Coordinates of C-alpha atoms in Angstrom, one line a residue:
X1 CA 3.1 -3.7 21.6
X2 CA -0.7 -2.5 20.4
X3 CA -0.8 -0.5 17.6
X4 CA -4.0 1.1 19.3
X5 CA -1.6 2.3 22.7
X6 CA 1.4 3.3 21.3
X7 CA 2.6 3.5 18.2
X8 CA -0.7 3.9 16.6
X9 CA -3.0 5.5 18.8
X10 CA -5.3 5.5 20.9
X11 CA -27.2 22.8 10.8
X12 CA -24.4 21.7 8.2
X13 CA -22.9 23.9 6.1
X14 CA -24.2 27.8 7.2
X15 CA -22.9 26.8 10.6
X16 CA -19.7 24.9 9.3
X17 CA -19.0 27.8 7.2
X18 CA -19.1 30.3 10.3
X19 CA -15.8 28.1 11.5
X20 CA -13.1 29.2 8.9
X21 CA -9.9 30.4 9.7
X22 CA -9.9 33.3 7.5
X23 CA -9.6 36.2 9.6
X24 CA -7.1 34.4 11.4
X25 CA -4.9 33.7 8.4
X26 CA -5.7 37.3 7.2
X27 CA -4.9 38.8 10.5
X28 CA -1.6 37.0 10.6
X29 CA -0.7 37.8 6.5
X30 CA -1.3 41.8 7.8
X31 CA 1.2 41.4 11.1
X32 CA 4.1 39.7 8.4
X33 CA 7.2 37.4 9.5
X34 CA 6.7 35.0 11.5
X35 CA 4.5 32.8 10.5
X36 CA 4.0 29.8 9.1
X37 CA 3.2 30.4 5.6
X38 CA 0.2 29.9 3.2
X39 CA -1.5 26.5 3.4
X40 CA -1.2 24.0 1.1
X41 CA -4.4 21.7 0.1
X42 CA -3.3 17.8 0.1
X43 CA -1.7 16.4 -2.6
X44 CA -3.0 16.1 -5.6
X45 CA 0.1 13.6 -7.2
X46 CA 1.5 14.3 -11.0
X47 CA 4.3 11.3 -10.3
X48 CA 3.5 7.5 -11.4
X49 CA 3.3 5.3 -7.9
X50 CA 6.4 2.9 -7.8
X51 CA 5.5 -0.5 -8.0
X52 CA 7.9 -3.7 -7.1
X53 CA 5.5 -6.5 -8.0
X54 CA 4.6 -7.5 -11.6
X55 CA 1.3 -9.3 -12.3
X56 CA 2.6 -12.8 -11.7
X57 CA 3.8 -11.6 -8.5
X58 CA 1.0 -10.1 -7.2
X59 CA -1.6 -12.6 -8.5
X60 CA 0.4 -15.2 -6.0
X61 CA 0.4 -13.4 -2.8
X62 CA -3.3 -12.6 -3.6
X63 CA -4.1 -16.2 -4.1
X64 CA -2.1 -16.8 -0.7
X65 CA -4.2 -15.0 0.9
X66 CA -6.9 -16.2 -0.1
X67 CA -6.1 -19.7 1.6
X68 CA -5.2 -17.9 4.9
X69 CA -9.1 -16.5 4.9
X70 CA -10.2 -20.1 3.6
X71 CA -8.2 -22.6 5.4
X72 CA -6.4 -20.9 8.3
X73 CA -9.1 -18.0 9.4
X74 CA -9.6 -14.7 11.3
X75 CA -10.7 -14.3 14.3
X76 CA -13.1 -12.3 15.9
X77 CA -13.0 -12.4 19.0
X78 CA -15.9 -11.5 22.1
X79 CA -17.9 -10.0 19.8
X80 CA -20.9 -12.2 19.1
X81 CA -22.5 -10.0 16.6
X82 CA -19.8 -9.9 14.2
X83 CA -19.9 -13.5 14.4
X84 CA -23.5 -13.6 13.5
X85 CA -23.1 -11.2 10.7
X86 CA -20.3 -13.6 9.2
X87 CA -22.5 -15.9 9.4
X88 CA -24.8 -14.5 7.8
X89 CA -23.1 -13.3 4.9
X90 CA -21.8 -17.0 4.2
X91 CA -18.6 -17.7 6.5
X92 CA -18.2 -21.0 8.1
X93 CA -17.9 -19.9 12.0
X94 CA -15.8 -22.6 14.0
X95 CA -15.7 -21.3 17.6
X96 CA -14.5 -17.2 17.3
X97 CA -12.3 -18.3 14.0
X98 CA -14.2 -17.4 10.9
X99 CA -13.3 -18.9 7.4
X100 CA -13.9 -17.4 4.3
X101 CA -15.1 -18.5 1.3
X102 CA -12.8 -17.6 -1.6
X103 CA -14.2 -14.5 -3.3
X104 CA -16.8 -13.7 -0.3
X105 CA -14.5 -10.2 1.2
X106 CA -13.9 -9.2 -2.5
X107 CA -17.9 -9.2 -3.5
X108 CA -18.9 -7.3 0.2
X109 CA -15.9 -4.5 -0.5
X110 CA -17.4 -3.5 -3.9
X111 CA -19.5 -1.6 -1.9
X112 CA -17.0 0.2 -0.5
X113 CA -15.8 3.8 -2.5
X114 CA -12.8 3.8 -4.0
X115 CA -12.0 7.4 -2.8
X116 CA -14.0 9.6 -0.4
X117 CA -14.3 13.0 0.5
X118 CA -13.3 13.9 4.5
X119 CA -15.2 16.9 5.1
X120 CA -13.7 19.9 7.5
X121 CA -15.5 22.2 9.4
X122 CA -13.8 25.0 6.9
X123 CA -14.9 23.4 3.7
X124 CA -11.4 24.8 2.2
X125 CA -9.4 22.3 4.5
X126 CA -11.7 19.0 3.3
X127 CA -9.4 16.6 1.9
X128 CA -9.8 13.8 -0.7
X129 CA -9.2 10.4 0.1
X130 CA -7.6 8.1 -2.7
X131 CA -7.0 7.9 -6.2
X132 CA -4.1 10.1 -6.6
X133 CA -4.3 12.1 -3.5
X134 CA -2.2 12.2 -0.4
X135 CA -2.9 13.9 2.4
X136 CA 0.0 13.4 5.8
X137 CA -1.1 13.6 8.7
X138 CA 0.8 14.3 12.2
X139 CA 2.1 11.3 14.3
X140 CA -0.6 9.6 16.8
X141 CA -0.4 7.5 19.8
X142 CA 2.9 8.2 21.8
X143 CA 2.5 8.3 25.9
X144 CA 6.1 10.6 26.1
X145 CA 7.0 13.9 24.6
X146 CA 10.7 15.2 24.1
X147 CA 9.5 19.0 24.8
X148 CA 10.9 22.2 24.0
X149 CA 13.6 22.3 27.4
X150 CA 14.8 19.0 26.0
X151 CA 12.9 16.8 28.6
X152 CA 11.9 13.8 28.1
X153 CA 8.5 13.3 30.4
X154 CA 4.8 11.8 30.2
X155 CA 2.3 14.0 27.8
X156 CA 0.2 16.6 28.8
X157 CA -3.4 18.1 27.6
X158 CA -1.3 21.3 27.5
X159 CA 1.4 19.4 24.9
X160 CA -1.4 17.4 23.1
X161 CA -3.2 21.5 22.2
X162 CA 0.9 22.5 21.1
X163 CA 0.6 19.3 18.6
X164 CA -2.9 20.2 17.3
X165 CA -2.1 24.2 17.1
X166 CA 1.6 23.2 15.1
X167 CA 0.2 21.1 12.6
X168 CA -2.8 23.8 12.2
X169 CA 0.0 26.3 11.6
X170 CA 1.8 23.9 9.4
X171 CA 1.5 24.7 5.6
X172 CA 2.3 21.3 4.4
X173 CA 0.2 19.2 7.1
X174 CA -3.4 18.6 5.5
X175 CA -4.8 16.9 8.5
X176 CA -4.8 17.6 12.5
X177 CA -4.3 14.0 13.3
X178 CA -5.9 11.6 16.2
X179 CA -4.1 11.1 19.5
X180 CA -0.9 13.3 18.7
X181 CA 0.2 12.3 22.1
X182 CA -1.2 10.8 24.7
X183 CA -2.1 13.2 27.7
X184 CA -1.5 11.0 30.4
X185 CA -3.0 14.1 33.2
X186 CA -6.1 13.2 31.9
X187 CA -8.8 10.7 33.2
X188 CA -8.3 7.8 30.2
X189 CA -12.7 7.4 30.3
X190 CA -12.5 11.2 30.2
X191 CA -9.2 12.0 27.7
X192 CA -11.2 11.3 24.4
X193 CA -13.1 13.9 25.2
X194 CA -10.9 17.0 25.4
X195 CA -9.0 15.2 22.4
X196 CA -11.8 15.5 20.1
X197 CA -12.8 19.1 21.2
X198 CA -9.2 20.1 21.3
X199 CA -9.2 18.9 17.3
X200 CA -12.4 21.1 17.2
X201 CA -11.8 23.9 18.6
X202 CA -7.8 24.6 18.0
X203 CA -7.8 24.0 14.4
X204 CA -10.0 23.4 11.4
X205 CA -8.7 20.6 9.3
X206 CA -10.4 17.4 9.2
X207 CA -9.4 15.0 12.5
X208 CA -9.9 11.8 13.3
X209 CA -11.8 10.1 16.6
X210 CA -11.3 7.9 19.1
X211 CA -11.2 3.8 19.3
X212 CA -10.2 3.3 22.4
X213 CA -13.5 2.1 23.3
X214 CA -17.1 1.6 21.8
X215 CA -18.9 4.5 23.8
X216 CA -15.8 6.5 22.8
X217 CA -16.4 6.1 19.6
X218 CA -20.3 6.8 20.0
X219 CA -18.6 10.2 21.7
X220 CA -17.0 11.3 18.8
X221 CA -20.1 10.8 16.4
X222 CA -22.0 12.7 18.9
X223 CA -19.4 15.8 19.1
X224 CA -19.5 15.8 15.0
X225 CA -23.4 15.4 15.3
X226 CA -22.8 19.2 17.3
X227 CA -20.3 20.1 15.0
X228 CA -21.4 19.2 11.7
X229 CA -25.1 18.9 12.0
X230 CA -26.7 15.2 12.1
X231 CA -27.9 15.0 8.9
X232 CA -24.5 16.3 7.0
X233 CA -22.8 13.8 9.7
X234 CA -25.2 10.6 8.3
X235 CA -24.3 11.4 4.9
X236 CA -20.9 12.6 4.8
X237 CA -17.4 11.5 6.4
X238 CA -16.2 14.3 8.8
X239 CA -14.2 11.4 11.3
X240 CA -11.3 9.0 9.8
X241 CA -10.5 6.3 12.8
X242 CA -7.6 4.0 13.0
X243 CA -8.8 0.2 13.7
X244 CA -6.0 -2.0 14.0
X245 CA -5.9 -5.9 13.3
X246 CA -4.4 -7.5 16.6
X247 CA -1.8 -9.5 14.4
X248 CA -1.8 -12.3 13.5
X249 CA -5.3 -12.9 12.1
X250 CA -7.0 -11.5 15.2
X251 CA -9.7 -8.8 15.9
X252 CA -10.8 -7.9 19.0
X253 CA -13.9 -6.8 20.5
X254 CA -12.3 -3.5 21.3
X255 CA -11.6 -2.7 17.6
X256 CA -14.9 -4.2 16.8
X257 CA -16.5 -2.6 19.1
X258 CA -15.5 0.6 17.5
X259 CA -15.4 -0.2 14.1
X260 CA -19.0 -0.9 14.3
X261 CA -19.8 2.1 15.5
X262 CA -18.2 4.5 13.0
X263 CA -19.0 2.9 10.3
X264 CA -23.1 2.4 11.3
X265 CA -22.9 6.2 11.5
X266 CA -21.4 5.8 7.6
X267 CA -17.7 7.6 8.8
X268 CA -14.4 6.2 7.4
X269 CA -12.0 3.5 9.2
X270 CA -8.7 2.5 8.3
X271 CA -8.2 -1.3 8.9
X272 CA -4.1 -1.7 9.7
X273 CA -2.9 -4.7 10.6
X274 CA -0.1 -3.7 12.7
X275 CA 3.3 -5.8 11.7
X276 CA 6.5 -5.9 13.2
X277 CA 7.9 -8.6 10.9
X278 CA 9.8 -11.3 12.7
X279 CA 6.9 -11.1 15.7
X280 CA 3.6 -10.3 14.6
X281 CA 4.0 -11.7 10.5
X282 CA 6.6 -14.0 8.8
X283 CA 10.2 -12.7 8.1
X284 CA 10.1 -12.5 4.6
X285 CA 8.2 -10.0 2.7
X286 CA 6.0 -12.1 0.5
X287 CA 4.6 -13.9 4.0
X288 CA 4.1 -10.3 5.7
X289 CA 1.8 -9.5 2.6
X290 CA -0.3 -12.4 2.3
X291 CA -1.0 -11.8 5.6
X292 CA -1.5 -7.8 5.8
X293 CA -3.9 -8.4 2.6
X294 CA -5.5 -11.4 4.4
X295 CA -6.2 -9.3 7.3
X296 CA -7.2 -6.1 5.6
X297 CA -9.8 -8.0 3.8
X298 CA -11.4 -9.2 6.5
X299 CA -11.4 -6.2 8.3
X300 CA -12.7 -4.0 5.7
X301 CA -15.3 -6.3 4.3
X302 CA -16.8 -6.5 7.6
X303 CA -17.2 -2.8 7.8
X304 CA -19.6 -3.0 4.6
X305 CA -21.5 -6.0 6.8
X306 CA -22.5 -3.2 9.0
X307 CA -23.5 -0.6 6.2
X308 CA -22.8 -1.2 2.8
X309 CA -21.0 2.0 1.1
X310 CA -19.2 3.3 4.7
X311 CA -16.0 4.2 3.6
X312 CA -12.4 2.1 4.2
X313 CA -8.9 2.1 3.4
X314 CA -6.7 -0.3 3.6
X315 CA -4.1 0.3 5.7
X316 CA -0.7 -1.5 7.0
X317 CA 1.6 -0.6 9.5
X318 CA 5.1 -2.4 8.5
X319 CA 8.0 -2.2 10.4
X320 CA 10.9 -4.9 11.0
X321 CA 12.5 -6.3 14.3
X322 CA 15.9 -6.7 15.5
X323 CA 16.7 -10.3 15.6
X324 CA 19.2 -10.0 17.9
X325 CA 17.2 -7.6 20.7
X326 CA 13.0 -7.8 19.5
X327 CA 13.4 -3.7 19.2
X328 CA 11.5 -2.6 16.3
X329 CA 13.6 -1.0 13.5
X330 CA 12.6 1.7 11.1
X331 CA 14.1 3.1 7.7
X332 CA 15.1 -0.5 6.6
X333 CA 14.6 -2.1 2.6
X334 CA 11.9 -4.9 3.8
X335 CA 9.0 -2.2 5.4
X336 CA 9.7 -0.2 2.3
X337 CA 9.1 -3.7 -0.1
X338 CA 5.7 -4.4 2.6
X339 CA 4.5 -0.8 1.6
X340 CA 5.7 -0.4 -2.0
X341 CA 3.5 -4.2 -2.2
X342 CA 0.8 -3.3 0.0
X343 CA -0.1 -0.3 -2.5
X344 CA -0.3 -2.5 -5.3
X345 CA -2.5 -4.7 -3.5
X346 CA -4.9 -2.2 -2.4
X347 CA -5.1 -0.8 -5.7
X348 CA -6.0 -3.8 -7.5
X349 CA -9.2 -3.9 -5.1
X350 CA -9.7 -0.3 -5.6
X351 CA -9.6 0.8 -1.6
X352 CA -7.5 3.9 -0.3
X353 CA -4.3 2.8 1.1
X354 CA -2.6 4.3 3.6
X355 CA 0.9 3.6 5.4
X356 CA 4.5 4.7 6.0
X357 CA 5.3 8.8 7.6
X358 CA 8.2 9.9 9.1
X359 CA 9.4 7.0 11.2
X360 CA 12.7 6.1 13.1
X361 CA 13.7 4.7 16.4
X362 CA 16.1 7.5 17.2
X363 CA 15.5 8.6 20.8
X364 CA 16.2 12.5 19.9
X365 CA 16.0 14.5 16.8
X366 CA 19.3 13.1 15.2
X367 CA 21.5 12.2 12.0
X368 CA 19.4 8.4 13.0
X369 CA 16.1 10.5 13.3
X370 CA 16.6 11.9 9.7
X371 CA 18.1 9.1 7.7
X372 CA 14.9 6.5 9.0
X373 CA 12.7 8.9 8.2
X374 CA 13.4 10.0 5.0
X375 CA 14.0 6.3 3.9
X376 CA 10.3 5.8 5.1
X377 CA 8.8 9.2 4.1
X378 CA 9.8 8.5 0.5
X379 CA 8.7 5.4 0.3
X380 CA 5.4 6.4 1.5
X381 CA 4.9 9.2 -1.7
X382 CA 6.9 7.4 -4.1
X383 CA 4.3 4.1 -3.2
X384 CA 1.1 6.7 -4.0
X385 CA -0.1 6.4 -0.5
X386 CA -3.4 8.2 0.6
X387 CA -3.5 8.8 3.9
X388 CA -0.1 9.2 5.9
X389 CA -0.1 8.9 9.1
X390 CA 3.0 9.7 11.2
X391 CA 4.2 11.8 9.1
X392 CA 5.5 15.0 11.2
X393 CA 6.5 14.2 15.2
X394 CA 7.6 10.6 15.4
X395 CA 10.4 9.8 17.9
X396 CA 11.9 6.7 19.3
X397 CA 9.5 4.1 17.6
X398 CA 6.3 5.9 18.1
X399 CA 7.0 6.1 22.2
X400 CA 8.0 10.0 22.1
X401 CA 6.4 12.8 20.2
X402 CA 8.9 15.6 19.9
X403 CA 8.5 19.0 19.1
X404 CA 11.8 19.8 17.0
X405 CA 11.1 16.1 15.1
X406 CA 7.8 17.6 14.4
X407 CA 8.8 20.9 12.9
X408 CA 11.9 19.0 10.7
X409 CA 9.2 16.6 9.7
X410 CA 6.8 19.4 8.6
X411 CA 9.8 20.8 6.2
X412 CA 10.6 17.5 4.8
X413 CA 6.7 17.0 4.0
X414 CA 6.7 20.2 1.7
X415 CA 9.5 19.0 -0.1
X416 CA 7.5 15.9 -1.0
X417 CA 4.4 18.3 -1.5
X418 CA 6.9 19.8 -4.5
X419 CA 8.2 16.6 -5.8
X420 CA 5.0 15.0 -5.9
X421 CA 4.0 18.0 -8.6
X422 CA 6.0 16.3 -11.5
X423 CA 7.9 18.1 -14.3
X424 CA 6.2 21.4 -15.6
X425 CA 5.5 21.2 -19.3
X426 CA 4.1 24.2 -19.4
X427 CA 6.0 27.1 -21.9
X428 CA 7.1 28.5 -18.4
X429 CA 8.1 25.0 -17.7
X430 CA 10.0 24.6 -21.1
X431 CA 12.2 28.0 -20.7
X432 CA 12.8 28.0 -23.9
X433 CA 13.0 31.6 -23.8
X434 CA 15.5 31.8 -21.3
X435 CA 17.6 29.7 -23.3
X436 CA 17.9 31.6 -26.1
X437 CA 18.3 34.8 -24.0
X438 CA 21.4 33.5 -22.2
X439 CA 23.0 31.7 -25.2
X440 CA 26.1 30.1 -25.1
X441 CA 28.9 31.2 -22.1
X442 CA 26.3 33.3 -20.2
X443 CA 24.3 32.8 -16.9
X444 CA 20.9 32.6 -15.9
X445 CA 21.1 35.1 -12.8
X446 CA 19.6 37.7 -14.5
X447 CA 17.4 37.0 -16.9
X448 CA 14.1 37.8 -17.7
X449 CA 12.7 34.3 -16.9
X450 CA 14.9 33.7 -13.4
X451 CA 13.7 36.8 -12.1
X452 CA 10.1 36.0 -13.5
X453 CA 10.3 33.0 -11.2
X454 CA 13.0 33.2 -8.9
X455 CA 10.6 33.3 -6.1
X456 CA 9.2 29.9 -6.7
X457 CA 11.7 28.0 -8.6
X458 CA 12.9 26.3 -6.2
X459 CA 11.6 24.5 -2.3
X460 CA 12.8 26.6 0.4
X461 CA 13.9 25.2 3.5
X462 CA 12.2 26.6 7.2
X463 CA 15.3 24.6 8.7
X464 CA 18.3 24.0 6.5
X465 CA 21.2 26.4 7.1
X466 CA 22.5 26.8 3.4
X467 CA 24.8 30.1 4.3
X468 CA 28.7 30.3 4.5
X469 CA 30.2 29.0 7.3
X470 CA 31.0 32.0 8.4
X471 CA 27.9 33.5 8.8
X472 CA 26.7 30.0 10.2
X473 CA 29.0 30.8 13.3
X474 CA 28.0 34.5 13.4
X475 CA 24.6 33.7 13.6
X476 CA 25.4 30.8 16.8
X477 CA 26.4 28.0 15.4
X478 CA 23.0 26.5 15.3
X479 CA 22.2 22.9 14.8
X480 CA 19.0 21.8 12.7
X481 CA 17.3 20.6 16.1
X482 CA 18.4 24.4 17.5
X483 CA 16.8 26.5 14.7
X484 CA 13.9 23.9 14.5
X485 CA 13.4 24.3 18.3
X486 CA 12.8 28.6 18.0
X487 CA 10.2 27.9 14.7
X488 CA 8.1 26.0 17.1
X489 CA 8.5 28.5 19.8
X490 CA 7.8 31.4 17.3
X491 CA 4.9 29.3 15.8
X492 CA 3.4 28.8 18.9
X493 CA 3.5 32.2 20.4
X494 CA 1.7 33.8 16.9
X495 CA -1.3 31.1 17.3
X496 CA -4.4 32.0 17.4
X497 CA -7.4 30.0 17.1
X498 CA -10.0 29.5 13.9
X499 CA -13.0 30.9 14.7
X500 CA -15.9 28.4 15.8
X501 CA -19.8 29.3 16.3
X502 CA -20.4 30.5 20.0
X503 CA -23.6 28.2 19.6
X504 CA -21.5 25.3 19.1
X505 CA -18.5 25.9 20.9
X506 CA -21.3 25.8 24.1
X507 CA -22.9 22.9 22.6
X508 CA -19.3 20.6 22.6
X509 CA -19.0 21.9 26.0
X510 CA -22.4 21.0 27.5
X511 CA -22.2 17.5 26.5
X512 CA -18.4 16.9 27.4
X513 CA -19.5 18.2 30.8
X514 CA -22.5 15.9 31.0
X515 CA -20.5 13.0 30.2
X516 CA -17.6 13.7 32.7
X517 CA -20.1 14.2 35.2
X518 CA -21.5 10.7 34.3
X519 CA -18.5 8.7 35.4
X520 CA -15.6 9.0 38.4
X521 CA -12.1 9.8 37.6
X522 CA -10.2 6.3 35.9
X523 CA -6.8 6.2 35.6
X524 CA -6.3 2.6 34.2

């Protein structure tokens, strides 16, 4: 399965700053209840990144890999430019299979910054890309929903706006994401389009752009060329775009195609070699990671080929099969060993990293659904991770992007937004005073520093029922899918857009309208 189908995919500042959501937000704080809550900027981590390799370890699977790019290869494939530029650069081309000399990806991806800034069209939403940030982002690529009736059916437009507009709404989602779904009553020459604008127009967080094909990607740099202005666009990231390896050691000229593109125009990919271990990488978790950092090399050192300083993180995509059926498994020890390592790895050659979310491959919002995800969601923090994608909306191994999974996701991620904050040190922290106000015997209900605090002590939960069980059947019984279910419904009836410059707005239009015109209707 293609990581790009499926699970995976598919004037500056005056006029950027005319696009904030604050009347919005304002508008909504004045109505009260309802409403999603104040928004969180990405995570700025206080914790230590887990790390399961020590420096003998490590030191082998980089040397490993640095015989795959020698001895065994990548290729890069229908893409004779890429081939020249290997070339070039001092590769030894034998047919599309380039070998690389030990030390050549290393020397190109010191050009390449270590952390980045992603900029929104509301400068307050920009995020921060590396060193000891995180930023989670919703899920992208699935072709079915599980909606709100309990259907399971192909994606709309109409459900792919519901996904950008929830993770607007959502406090602790820092990012609107890439194909959310995949809106299947759409044209696919055309879709890209109203995917882009929808990210545009619907919300104000950064967003990321379409690879499905090369003059989709030149799209997208055109729409943030309205958006943005050119110049801010030629000298700042405002597009992140997912380009997958085609495991094992293979790049096509689709991903080419498009990683050329973006990062010419000096905007941010994230290479991911896409790894079900067992089918597309060795069983064992040493092999999987010689070849993720083999592949991740390659990839990103050829975006620095095309311009030197366009900004790349290393990414990986790690999930496990079933031996017994070939279904992809989720929540399991050996993806969370692949990510813990792959961290590591792209720390030592001082790149982003980005992996993990909320991933399972339960086919509804159950018991399955939660344990998988949480397995993999903290993995993903505790590994320092950058960039999260799939971390709210993931069903049934990336096939199904459902709406109460989504919400339950959203909760879980602000959890992780308060454990990644560390232990306060502060005098607050320290509560020394309440201490010695309670004394020996007492409680803490009432004093001075609990009721100084009570408020934010402690994560509250949008979804967990924590009440007796008596008021748990007055109030119906409800199941976390139920009450998760009525949030969406509620967030998505209290919506209402971020404002966006009329001028632009009818600039996004004009060209989308150009370009559909351009081409007939494709459906394959």
């Amino acid at each position: 399965m293609d990581d790009r189908t499926s699970p995976e995919q598919d004037a500056g500042g005056a006029r950027r700053g005319r696009g904030s959501a604050g009347g919005a937000a304002a508008r909504r704080a004045a109505r009260g209840g309802g409403g999603p809550g104040q928004s969180l900027t990405y995570i700025r981590r206080l914790i230590k990144p887990y790390e399961v390799l020590d420096e003998e370890g490590i030191s082998l699977i980089e040397a490993n890999a640095d015989r795959v790019l020698e001895e065994i290869g990548i290729e890069f494939r229908d893409d004779a430019e890429a081939l020249e530029l290997w070339k070039e650069a001092g590769a030894d081309i034998k047919g599309e299979r380039v070998h690389f000399p030990k030390g050549l990806c290393r020397e190109l991806l010191k050009s390449a910054p270590a952390q980045f800034t992603q900029h929104a069209r509301n400068p307050a939403r920009s995020v921060e890309i590396g060193g000891d940030n995180t930023v989670f982002v919703p899920v992208y690529g699935p072709p079915f929903v599980r909606d709100l009736d309990g259907n399971r059916r192909y994606a709309t437009l109409e459900d792919f706006r519901n996904f950008v507009k929830l993770a607007y709404m959502a406090p602790s989602i820092h990012h609107s994401g890439g194909t959310v779904c995949e809106p299947v009553d759409v044209p696919v020459n055309k879709r890209h389009l109203d995917m882009v604008f929808s990210h545009m127009r619907y919300s104000d967080k950064p967003f990321m752009g379409s690879v499905t094909a090369p003059e989709r990607a030149e799209d997208t740099v055109e729409m943030c060329r309205i958006l943005f202005g050119k110049e801010f666009v030629d000298n700042n990231a405002v597009v992140v775009n997912l380009i997958n390896a085609n495991s094992p050691m293979v790049f096509d000229e689709t991903m080419l195609g498009a990683a050329k593109v973006y990062a010419r125009a000096n905007q941010a990919t994230i290479i991911t070699p896409f790894i079900l271990a067992g089918a597309m990488s060795p069983v064992t978790v040493a092999g999987t990671l010689t070849q993720v950092l083999a592949e991740v090399l390659a990839g990103a050192a050829f975006t620095q080929l095309v311009r030197p300083g366009a900004p790349v993180v290393f990414g990986t995509f790690a999930s496990s099969i079933s031996m017994q059926s070939g279904a992809p498994t989720f929540g399991t020890p050996e993806p969370s060993l692949v990510s813990f390592g792959a961290a590591q790895l792209a720390r030592r050659l001082n790149l982003p990293f980005r992996t993990g979310g909320s991933l399972c491959a339960s086919k509804i919002p159950d018991a399955q659904a939660a344990y998988e995800s949480a397995n993999t969601l903290n993995t993903t923090v505790l590994a320092g991770t950058n960039f999260v994608l799939h971390a709210a909306g993931w069903l049934e191994g990336g096939l199904s992007a459902c709406y109460e999974k989504f919400m339950m996701d959203i909760d879980q991620l602000g959890m992780q937004q308060k454990m990644a904050e560390g232990v306060d040190l502060s005098e607050n922290g320290q509560a020394m005073d309440a201490i010695a106000e309670v004394g020996p015997g007492s409680h803490y209900l009432g004093c001075n520093h609990t009721q100084a605090n009570f408020q934010t002590a402690f994560y509250r939960s949008s979804i967990a029922d924590n009440n007796s069980f008596e008021q748990w059947q007055a109030e119906g019984e409800k199941r976390a899918e139920e009450r998760a279910n009525l949030l969406a419904r509620k967030w998505l009836e209290t919506y209402e857009a971020p404002d966006l410059d009329p001028g632009i707005h009818d600039g996004l239009r004009d060209f989308m309208a150009k370009k559909k015109e351009s081409m007939p209707d494709a459906f394959t």
